[in-house]
Amino acid sequence: MIRFFRTAIVLPSLVLFTLMTLWLPAAQAAMLGTGSADKQSQTASSTGTVEAFLSRDSVRQQLIALGVDPEMASVRAASLTAEERMELEQKIEQLPAGAGALEVIGIVFLVLLILELVGVTDIFKKI
Amino acid sequence: MPGYPVAAVIPALLLLVSGCVSQAPNTAGPANASHVELVSTPFHPQTQYHCGPSALATVLGSSGLEISPERMSREVYLPGRKGTLQLEIIAAVRRHGRIPYQLDGNLQAILGQLDADLPVLVLLNQGIGMFPAWHYATVIGYQPGTDSVILRSGSDFRLEMSRRRFENDWKKAGYWSLVVLQPGQFPASVDMGRYLNALIAMEEASQWKAVETGYQAVLSGSPEDSPVNRLARFGLANALRADNQLEAAVMEYKQLLSRDPGHLSARNNLADTLLALGRCNEATETIDRIDPDPAIEPAISAAIHATRAEIYATCTGVRP
């Protein structure tokens, strides 16, 4: 069983992941600048009021749909610039969402488990 | 032996192991970098998926604002994405009256901030290729002996990460980094244009006091009459106007116009502010000094038109 496991799964997997590390380019996150560039056009703010209102509302709805409390969603949508709102409106599902570090303990456990399964070690007597 | 979730474990292992061996940027360590560690940087261990709020509470705390990660979660965490977006981090910094300033994508830029006592919020990508694993952490130091970067990260109060691994993960996240500045504070080696843009964006969050202080700092930190200086003066005048400090705003507009008489936006805003002060004659005189010029940008032209109409309507008896 172990020999089958080693030849059928582990070896092809090792080859595959070695190739993957060679091929895959590093992912690039979308970048943005802060704020708007042109002060001149900001003075005529009243002309853009309706559009600004609509885009704020659209972002607000999207935030609510993704689980944000409605009152907080208004505050969050309001503190973005026009460019940022546009970016969020279009890519809220794709932009990088920072979540957390890969746990070291998880890695160690997985390595031990694999070694155990492959038969190199015999730490977990019951397995 | 059969029945164990081998199929589920193998890809996970590959993902993790690959993360360790994928090619790091082949650059030399920072030359002459000395040991630095901002040991007093606060620490907020993250709960699951909440590294964004934790890291944000860390850098805001370092700028003198004590805010719990729980409260930050309400402000930036996006349950449907199980994470936090960069844009919302930036916006949250603004809401708290702090200036979010993004750095250039090299380690030297980060080390410069550390030397100026500013911890640096970074986005890392610890996954590979199609399986990104985004993570926010705070860089608080660098150790030349081991060539490693010191972080407040996740549940680690002090995480040492080799520079190569850090640069690799940071690169995969587009070299995104941020310092949080108090109003009027500059980052190390400031790009004034970028700093101004950060201030302009803060107007969106109506942080007028912070914005005023920021523009004042740019005014005293840039040569009189330089484009940056003029833009800062215009920004300061607008912030004062929005903050209802009308007399002070009038003074700033006038000073700007004395150096740059052709600044139509400033003239329009000055007329508007004078009207708000009930100074009809001056408002009319100011707006009438603008010649109708077909070459004016439509948005500005429309604003001037609206201001003029409002002045005439309000100040009946002054002009038809």
CSV table of C-alpha atoms in Angstrom, one decimal, chain A residues 54-101:
chain,number,residue,atom,x,y,z
A,54,LEU,CA,-24.9,57.4,-7.2
A,55,SER,CA,-21.4,55.9,-7.1
A,56,ARG,CA,-21.3,56.2,-3.3
A,57,ASP,CA,-24.7,54.4,-3.1
A,58,SER,CA,-23.6,51.7,-5.5
A,59,VAL,CA,-20.4,51.0,-3.4
A,60,ARG,CA,-22.5,51.1,-0.3
A,61,GLN,CA,-24.9,48.4,-1.7
A,62,GLN,CA,-21.9,46.2,-2.6
A,63,LEU,CA,-20.4,46.5,0.8
A,64,ILE,CA,-23.8,45.5,2.4
A,65,ALA,CA,-24.1,42.6,0.0
A,66,LEU,CA,-20.7,41.4,1.2
A,67,GLY,CA,-21.8,41.5,4.8
A,68,VAL,CA,-21.0,45.0,6.1
A,69,ASP,CA,-23.5,46.6,8.5
A,70,PRO,CA,-25.6,49.1,6.5
A,71,GLU,CA,-24.8,52.1,8.7
A,72,MET,CA,-21.1,51.4,8.6
A,73,ALA,CA,-21.3,50.8,4.8
A,74,SER,CA,-22.3,54.4,4.3
A,75,VAL,CA,-19.4,55.7,6.3
A,76,ARG,CA,-17.0,53.4,4.5
A,77,ALA,CA,-18.3,54.3,1.0
A,78,ALA,CA,-18.1,58.0,1.8
A,79,SER,CA,-14.5,58.2,2.7
A,80,LEU,CA,-13.2,56.9,-0.7
A,81,THR,CA,-12.2,59.2,-3.5
A,82,ALA,CA,-14.1,59.1,-6.8
A,83,GLU,CA,-11.3,57.0,-8.4
A,84,GLU,CA,-11.2,54.6,-5.5
A,85,ARG,CA,-15.0,54.2,-5.6
A,86,MET,CA,-14.8,53.4,-9.3
A,87,GLU,CA,-12.1,50.8,-8.7
A,88,LEU,CA,-14.1,49.2,-5.9
A,89,GLU,CA,-17.3,49.2,-7.9
A,90,GLN,CA,-15.7,47.3,-10.6
A,91,LYS,CA,-13.3,45.0,-8.8
A,92,ILE,CA,-14.6,44.4,-5.3
A,93,GLU,CA,-14.7,40.7,-5.9
A,94,GLN,CA,-11.2,40.5,-7.3
A,95,LEU,CA,-9.0,42.9,-5.4
A,96,PRO,CA,-6.6,41.3,-2.9
A,97,ALA,CA,-8.2,40.8,0.5
A,98,GLY,CA,-5.6,40.4,3.1
A,99,ALA,CA,-6.6,37.7,5.6
A,100,GLY,CA,-3.8,36.2,7.6
A,101,ALA,CA,-0.5,34.5,7.8
